[in-house]
PDB file of N, CA and C in Angstrom:
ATOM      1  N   UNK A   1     157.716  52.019  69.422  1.00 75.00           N
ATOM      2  CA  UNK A   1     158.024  52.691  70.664  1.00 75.00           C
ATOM      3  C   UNK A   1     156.873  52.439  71.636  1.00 75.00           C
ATOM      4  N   UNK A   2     156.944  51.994  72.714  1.00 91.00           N
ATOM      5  CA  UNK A   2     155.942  52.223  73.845  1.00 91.00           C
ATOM      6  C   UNK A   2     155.732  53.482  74.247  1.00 91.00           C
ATOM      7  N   UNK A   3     154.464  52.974  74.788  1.00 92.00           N
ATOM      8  CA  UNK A   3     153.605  54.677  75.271  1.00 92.00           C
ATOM      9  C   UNK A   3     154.175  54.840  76.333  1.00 92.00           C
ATOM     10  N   UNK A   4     155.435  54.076  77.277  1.00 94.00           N
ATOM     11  CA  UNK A   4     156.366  55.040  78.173  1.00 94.00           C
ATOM     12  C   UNK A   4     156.956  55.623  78.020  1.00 94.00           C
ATOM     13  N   UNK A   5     157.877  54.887  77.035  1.00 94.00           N
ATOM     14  CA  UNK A   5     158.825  55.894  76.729  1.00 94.00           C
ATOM     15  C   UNK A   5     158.388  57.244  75.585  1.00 94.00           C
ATOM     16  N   UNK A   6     157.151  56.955  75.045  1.00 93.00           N
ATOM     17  CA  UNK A   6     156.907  58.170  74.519  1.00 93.00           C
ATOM     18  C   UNK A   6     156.382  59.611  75.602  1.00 93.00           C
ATOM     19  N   UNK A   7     155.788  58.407  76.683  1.00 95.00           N
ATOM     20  CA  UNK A   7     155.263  59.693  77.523  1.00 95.00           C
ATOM     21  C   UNK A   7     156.388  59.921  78.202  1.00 95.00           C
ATOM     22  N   UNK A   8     157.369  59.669  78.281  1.00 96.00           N
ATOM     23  CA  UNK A   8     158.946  60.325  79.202  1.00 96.00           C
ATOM     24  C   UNK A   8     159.110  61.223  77.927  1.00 96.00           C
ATOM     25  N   UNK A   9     159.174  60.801  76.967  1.00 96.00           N
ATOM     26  CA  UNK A   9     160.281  61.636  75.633  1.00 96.00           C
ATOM     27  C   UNK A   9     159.268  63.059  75.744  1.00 96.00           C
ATOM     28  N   UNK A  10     157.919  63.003  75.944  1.00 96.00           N
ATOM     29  CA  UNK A  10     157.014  63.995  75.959  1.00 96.00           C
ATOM     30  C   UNK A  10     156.815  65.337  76.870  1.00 96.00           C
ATOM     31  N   UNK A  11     157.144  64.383  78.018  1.00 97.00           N
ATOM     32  CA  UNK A  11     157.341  65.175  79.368  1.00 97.00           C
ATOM     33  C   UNK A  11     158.773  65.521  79.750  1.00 97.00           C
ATOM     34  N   UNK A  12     159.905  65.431  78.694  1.00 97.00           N
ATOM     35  CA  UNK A  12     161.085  65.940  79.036  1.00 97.00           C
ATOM     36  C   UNK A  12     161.298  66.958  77.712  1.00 97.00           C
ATOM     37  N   UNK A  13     160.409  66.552  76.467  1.00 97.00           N
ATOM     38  CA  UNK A  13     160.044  67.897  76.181  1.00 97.00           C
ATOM     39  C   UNK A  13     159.541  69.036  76.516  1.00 97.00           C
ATOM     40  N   UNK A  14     158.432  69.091  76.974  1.00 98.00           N
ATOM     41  CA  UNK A  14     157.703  69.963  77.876  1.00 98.00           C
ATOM     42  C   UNK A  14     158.644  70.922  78.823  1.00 98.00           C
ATOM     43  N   UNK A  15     159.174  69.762  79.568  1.00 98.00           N
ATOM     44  CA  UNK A  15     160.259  70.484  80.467  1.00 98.00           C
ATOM     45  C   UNK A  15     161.287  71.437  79.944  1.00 98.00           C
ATOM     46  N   UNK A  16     161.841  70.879  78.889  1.00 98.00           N
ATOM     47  CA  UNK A  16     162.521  71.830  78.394  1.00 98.00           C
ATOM     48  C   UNK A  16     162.482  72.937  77.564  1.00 98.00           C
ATOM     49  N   UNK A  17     161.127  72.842  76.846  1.00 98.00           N
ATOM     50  CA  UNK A  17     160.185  73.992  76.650  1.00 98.00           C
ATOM     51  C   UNK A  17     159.856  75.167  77.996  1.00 98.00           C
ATOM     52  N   UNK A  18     159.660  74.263  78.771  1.00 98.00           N
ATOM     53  CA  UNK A  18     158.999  75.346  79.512  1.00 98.00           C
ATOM     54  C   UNK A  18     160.532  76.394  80.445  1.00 98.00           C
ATOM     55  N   UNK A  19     161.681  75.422  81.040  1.00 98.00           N
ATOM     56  CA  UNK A  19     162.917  75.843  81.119  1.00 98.00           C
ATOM     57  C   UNK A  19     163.037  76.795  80.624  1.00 98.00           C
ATOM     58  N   UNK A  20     163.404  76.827  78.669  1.00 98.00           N
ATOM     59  CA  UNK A  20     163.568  77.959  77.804  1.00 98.00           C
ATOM     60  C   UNK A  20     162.560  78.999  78.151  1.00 98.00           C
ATOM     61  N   UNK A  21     161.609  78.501  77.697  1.00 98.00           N
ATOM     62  CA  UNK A  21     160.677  79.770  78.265  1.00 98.00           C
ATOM     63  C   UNK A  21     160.630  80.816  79.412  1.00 98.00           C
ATOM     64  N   UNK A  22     161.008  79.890  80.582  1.00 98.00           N
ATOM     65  CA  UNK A  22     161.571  80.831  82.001  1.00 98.00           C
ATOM     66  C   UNK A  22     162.628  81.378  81.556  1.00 98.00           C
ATOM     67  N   UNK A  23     163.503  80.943  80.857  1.00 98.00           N
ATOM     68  CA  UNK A  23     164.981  82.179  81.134  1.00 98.00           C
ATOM     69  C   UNK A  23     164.466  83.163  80.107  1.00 98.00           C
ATOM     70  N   UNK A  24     163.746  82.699  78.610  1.00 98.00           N
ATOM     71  CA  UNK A  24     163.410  83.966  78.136  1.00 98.00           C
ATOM     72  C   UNK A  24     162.910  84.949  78.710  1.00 98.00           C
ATOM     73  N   UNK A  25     161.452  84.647  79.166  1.00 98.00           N
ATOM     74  CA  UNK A  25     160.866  85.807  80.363  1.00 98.00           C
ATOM     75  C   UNK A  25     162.323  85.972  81.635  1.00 98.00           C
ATOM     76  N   UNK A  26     163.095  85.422  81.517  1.00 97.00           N
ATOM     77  CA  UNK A  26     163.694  86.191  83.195  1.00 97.00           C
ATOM     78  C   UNK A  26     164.458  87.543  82.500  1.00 97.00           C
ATOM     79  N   UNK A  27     165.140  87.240  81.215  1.00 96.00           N
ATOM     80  CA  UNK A  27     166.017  88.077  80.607  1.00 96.00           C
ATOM     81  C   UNK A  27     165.428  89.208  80.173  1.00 96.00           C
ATOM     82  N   UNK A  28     164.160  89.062  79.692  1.00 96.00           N
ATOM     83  CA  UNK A  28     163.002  90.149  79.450  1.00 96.00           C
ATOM     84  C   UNK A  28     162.638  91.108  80.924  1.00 96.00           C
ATOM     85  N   UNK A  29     162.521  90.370  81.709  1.00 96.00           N
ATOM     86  CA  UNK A  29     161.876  90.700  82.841  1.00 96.00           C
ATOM     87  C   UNK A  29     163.542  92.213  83.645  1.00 96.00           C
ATOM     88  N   UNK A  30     164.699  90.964  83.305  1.00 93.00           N
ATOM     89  CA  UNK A  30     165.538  91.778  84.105  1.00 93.00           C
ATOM     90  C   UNK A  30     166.080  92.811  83.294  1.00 93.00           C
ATOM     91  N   UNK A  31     166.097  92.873  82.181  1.00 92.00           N
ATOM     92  CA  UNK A  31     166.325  93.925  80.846  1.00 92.00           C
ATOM     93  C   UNK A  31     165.632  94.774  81.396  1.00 92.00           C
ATOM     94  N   UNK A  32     164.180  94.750  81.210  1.00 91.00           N
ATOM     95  CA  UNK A  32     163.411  95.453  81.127  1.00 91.00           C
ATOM     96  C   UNK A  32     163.355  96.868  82.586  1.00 91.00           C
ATOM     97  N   UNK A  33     163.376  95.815  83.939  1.00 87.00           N
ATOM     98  CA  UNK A  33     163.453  96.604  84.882  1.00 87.00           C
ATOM     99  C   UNK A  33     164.918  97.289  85.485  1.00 87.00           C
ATOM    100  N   UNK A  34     166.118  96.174  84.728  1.00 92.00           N
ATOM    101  CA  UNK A  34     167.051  97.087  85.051  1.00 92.00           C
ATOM    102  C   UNK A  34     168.511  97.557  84.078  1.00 92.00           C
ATOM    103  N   UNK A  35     168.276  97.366  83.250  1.00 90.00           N
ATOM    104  CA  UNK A  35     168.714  96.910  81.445  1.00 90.00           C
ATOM    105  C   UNK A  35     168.271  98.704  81.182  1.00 90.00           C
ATOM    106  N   UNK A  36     166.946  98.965  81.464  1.00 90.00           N
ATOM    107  CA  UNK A  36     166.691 100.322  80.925  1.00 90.00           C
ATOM    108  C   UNK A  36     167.082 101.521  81.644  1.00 90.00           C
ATOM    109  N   UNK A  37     167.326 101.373  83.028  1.00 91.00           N
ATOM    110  CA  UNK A  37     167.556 102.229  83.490  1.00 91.00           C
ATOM    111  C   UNK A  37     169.008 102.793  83.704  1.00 91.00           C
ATOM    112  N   UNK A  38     169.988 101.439  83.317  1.00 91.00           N
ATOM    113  CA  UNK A  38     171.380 101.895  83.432  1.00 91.00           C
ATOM    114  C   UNK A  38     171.442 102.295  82.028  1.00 91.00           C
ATOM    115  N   UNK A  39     170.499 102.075  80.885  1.00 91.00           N
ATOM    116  CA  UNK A  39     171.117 102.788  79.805  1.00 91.00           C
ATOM    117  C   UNK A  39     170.489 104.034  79.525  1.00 91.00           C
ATOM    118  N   UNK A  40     169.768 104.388  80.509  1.00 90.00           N
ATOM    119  CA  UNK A  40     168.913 105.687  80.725  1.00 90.00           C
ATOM    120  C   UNK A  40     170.058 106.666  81.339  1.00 90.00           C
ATOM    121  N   UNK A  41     170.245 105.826  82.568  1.00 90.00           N
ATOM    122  CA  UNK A  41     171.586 106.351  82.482  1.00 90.00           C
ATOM    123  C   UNK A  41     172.809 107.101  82.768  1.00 90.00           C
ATOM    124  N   UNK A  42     173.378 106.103  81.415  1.00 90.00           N
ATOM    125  CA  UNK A  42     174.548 106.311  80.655  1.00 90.00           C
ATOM    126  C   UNK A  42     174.385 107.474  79.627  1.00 90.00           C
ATOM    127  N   UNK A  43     173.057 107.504  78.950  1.00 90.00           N
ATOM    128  CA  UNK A  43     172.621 108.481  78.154  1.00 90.00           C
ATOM    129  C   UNK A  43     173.058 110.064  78.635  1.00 90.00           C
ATOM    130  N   UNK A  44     172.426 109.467  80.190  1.00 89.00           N
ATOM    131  CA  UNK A  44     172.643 111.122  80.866  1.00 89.00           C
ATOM    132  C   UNK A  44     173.892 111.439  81.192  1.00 89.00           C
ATOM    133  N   UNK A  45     174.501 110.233  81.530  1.00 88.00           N
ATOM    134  CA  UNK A  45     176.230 110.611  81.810  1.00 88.00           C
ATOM    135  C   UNK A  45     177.119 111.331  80.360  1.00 88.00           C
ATOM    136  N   UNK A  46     176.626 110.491  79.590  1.00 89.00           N
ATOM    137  CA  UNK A  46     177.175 110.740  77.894  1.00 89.00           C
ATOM    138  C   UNK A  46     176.967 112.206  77.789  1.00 89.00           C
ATOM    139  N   UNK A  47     175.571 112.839  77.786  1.00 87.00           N
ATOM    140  CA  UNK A  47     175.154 113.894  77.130  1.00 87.00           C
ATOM    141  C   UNK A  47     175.055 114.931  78.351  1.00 87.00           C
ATOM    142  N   UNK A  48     174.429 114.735  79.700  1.00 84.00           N
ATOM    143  CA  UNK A  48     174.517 115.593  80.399  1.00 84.00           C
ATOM    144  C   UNK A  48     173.234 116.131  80.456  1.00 84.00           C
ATOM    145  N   UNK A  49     172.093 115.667  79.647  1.00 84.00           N
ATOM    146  CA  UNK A  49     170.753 116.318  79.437  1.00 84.00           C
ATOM    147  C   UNK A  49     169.985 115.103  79.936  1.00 84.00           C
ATOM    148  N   UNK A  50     168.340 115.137  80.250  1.00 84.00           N
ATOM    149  CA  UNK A  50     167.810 114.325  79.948  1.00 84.00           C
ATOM    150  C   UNK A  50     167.619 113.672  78.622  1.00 84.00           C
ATOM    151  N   UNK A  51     167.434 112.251  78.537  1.00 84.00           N
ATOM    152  CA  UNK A  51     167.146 111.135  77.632  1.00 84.00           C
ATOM    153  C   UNK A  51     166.368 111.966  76.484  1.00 84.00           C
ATOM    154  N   UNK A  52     166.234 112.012  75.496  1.00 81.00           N
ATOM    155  CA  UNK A  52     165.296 112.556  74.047  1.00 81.00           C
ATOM    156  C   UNK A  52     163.959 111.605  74.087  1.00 81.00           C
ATOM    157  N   UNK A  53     164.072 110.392  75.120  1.00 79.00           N
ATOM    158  CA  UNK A  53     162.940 109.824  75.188  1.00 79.00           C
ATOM    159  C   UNK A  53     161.792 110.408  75.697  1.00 79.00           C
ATOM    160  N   UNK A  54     162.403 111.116  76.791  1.00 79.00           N
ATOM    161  CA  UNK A  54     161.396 111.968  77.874  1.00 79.00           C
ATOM    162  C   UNK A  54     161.258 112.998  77.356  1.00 79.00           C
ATOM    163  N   UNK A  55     162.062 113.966  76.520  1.00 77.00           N
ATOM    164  CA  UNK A  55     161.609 115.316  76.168  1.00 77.00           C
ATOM    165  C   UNK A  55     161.332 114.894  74.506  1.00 77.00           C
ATOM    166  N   UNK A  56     160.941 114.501  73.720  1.00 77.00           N
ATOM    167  CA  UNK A  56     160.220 114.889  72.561  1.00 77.00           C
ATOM    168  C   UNK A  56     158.359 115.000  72.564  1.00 77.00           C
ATOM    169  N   UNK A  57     157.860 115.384  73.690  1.00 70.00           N
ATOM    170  CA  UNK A  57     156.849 115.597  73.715  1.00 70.00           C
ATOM    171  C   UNK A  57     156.306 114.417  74.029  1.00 70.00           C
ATOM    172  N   UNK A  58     156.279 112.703  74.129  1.00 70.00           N
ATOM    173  CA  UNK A  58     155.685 112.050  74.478  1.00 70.00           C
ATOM    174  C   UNK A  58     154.964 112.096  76.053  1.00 70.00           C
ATOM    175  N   UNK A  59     155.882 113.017  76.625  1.00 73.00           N
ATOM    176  CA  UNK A  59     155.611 112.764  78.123  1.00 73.00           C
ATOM    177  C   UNK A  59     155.606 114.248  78.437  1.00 73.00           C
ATOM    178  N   UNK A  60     154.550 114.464  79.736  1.00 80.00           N
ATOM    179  CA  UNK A  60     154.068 116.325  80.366  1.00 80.00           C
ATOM    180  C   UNK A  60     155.685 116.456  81.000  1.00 80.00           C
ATOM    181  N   UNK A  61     155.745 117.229  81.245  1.00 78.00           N
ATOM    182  CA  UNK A  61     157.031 117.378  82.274  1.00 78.00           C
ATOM    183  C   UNK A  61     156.611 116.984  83.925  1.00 78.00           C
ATOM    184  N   UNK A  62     155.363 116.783  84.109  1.00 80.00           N
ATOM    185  CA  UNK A  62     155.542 116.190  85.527  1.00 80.00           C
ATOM    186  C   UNK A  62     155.351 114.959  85.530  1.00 80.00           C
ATOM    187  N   UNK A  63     155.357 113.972  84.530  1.00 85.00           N
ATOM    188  CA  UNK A  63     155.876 112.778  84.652  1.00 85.00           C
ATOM    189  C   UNK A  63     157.408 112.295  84.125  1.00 85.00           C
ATOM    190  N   UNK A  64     158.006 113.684  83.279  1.00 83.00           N
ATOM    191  CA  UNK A  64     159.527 113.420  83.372  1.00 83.00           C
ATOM    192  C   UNK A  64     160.285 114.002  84.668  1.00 83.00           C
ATOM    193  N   UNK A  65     159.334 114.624  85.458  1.00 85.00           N
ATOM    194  CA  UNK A  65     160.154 115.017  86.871  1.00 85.00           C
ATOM    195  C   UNK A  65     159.574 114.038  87.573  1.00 85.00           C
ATOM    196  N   UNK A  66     158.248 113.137  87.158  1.00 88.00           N
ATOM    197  CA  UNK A  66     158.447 111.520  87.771  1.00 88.00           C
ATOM    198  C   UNK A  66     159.475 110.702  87.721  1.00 88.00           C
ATOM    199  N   UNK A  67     159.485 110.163  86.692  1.00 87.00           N
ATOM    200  CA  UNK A  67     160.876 109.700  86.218  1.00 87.00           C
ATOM    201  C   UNK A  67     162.366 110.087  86.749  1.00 87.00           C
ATOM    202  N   UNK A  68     162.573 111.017  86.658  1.00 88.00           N
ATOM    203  CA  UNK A  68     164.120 111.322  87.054  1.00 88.00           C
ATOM    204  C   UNK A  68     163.700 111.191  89.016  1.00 88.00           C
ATOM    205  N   UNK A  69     163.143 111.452  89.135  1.00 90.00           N
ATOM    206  CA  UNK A  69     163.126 111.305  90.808  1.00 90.00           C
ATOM    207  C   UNK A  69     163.146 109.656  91.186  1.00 90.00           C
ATOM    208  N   UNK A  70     162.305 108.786  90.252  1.00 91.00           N
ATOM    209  CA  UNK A  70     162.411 107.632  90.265  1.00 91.00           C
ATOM    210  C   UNK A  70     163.756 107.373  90.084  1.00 91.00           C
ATOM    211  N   UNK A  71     164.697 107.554  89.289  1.00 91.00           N
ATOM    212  CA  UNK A  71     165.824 107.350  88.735  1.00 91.00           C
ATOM    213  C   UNK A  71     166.711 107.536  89.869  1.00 91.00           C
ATOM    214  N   UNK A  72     166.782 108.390  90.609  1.00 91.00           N
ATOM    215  CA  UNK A  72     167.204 109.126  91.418  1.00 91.00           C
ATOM    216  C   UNK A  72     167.626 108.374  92.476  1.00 91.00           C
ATOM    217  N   UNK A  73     166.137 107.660  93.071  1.00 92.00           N
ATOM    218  CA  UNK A  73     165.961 106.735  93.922  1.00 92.00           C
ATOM    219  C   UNK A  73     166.612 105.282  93.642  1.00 92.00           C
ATOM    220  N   UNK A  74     166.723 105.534  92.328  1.00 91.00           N
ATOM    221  CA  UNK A  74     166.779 103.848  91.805  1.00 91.00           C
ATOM    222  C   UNK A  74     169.005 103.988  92.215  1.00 91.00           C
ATOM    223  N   UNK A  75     169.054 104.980  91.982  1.00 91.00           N
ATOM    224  CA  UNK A  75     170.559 104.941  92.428  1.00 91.00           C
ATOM    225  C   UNK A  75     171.250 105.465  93.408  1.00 91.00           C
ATOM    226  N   UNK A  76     170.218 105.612  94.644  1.00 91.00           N
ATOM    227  CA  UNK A  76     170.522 105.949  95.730  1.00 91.00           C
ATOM    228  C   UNK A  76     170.524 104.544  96.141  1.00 91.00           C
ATOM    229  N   UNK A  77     169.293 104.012  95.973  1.00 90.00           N
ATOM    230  CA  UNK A  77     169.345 102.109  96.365  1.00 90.00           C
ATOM    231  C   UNK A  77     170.288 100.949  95.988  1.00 90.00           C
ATOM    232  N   UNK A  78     170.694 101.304  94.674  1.00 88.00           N
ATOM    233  CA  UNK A  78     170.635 100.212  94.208  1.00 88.00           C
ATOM    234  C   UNK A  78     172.561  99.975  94.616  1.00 88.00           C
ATOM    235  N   UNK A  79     172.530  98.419  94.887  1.00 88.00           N
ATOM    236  CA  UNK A  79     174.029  98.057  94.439  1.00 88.00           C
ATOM    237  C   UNK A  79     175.014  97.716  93.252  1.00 88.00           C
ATOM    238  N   UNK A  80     174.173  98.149  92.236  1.00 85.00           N
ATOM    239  CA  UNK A  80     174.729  97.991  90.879  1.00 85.00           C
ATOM    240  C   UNK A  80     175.894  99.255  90.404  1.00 85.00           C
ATOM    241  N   UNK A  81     175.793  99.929  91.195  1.00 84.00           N
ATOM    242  CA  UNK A  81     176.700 101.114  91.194  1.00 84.00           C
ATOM    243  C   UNK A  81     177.942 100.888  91.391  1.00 84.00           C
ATOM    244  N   UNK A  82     179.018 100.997  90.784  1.00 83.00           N
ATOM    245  CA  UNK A  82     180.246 100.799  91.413  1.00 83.00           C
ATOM    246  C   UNK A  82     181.110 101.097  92.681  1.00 83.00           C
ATOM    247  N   UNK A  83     180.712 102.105  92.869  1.00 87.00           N
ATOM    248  CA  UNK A  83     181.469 102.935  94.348  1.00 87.00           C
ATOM    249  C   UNK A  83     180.624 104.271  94.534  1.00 87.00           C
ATOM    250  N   UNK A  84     180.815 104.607  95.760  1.00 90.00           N
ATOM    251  CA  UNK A  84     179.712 105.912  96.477  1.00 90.00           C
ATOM    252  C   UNK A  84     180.368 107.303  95.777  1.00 90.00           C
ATOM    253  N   UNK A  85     181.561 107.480  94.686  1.00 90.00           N
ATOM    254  CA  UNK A  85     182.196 108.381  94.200  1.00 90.00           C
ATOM    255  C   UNK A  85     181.226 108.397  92.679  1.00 90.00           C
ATOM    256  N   UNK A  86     180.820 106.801  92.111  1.00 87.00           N
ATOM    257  CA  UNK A  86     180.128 107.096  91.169  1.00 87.00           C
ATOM    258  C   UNK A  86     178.514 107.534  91.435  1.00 87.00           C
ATOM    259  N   UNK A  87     178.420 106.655  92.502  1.00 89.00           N
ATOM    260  CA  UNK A  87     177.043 107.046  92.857  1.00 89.00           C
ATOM    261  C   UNK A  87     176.435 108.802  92.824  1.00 89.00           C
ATOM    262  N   UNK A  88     177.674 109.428  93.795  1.00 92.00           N
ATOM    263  CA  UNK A  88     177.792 110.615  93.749  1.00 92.00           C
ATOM    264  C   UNK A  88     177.467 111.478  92.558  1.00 92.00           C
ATOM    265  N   UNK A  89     178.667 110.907  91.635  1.00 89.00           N
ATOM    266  CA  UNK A  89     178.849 111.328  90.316  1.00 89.00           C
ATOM    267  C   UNK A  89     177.584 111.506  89.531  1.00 89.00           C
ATOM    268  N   UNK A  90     176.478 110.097  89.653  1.00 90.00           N
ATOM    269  CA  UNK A  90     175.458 109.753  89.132  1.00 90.00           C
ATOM    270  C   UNK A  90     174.427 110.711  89.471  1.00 90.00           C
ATOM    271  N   UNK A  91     174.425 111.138  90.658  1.00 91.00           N
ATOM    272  CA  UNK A  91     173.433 111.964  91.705  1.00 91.00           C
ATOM    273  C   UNK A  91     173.409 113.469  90.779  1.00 91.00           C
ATOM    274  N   UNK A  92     174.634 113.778  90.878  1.00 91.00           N
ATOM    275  CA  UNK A  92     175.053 115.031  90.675  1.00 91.00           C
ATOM    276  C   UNK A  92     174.395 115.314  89.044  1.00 91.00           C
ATOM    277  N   UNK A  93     174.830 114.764  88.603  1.00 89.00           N
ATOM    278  CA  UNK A  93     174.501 114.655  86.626  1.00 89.00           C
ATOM    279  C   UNK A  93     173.170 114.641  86.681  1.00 89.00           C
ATOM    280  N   UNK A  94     172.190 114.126  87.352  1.00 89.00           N
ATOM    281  CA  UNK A  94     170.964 113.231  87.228  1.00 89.00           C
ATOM    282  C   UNK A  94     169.896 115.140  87.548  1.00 89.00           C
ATOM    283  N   UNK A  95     170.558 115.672  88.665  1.00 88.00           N
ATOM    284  CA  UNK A  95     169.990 116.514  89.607  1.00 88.00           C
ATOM    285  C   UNK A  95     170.546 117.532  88.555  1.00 88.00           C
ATOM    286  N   UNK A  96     172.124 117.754  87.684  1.00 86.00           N
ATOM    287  CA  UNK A  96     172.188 118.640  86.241  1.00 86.00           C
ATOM    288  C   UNK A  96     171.243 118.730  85.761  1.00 86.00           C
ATOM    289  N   UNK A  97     171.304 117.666  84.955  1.00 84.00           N
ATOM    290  CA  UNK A  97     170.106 117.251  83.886  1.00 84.00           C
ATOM    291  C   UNK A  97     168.451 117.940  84.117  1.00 84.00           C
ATOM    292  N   UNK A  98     168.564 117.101  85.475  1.00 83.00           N
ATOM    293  CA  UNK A  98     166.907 117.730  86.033  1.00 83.00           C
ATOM    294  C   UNK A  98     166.585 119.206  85.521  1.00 83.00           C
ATOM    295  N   UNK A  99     167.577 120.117  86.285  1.00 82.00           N
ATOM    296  CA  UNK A  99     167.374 121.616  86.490  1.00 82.00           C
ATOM    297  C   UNK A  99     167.275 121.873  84.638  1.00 82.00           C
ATOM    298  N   UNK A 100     168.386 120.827  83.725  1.00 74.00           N
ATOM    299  CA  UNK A 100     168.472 122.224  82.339  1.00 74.00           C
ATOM    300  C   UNK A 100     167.315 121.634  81.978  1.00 74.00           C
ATOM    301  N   UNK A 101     166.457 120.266  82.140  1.00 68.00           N
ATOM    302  CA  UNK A 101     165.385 120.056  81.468  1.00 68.00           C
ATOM    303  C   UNK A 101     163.969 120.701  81.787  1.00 68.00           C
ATOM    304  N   UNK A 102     163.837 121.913  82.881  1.00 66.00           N
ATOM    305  CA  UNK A 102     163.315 122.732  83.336  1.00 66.00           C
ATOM    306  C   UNK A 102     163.647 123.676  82.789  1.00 66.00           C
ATOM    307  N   UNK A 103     164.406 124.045  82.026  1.00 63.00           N
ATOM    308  CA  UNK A 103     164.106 125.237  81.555  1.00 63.00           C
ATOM    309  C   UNK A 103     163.995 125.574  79.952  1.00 63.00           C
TER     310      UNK A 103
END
């Protein structure tokens, strides 16, 4: 084999190493920032409470009244919502949840 075509066969490896590698990190990346929060949630739609993530003691309660306000925001913004009836819906449950996890 010549050292061209080894250095093409080399550098179209690379490339496609590095390709894979971008969509892994993109899928990580978009999971992560928005992967968690619709199954955050769904949790709350399901149960009606906050997540068991936020209340088993890992977190003070004024960073789970961080959180849900973040949340809050995240579905006042976002267009991943289906219609302004779920949005609503979402609002309403989210702002439930809030108040029983206060007490």
């Amino acid at each position: 084999m010549s050292p061209l075509i080894g250095a093409i066969m080399l550098y179209l490896v690379a490339l496609m190493a590095f390709m894979f590698g971008t969509v892994v990190f993109i899928r990580y990346a978009v999971n992560r920032a928005i992967g968690q929060k619709h199954r955050l949630l769904e949790e709350i739609m399901e149960t009606g409470k906050l997540p068991q993530v936020w209340l088993d003691g890992a977190m003070r309660p004024s960073e789970t009244e961080k959180q849900v306000k973040s949340l809050a925001t995240y579905v006042r913004k976002t267009r991943l919502v289906d219609s302004e009836e779920t949005r609503t819906l979402l609002l309403t449950r989210l702002e439930n949840a809030r108040s029983l996890g206060k007490e």
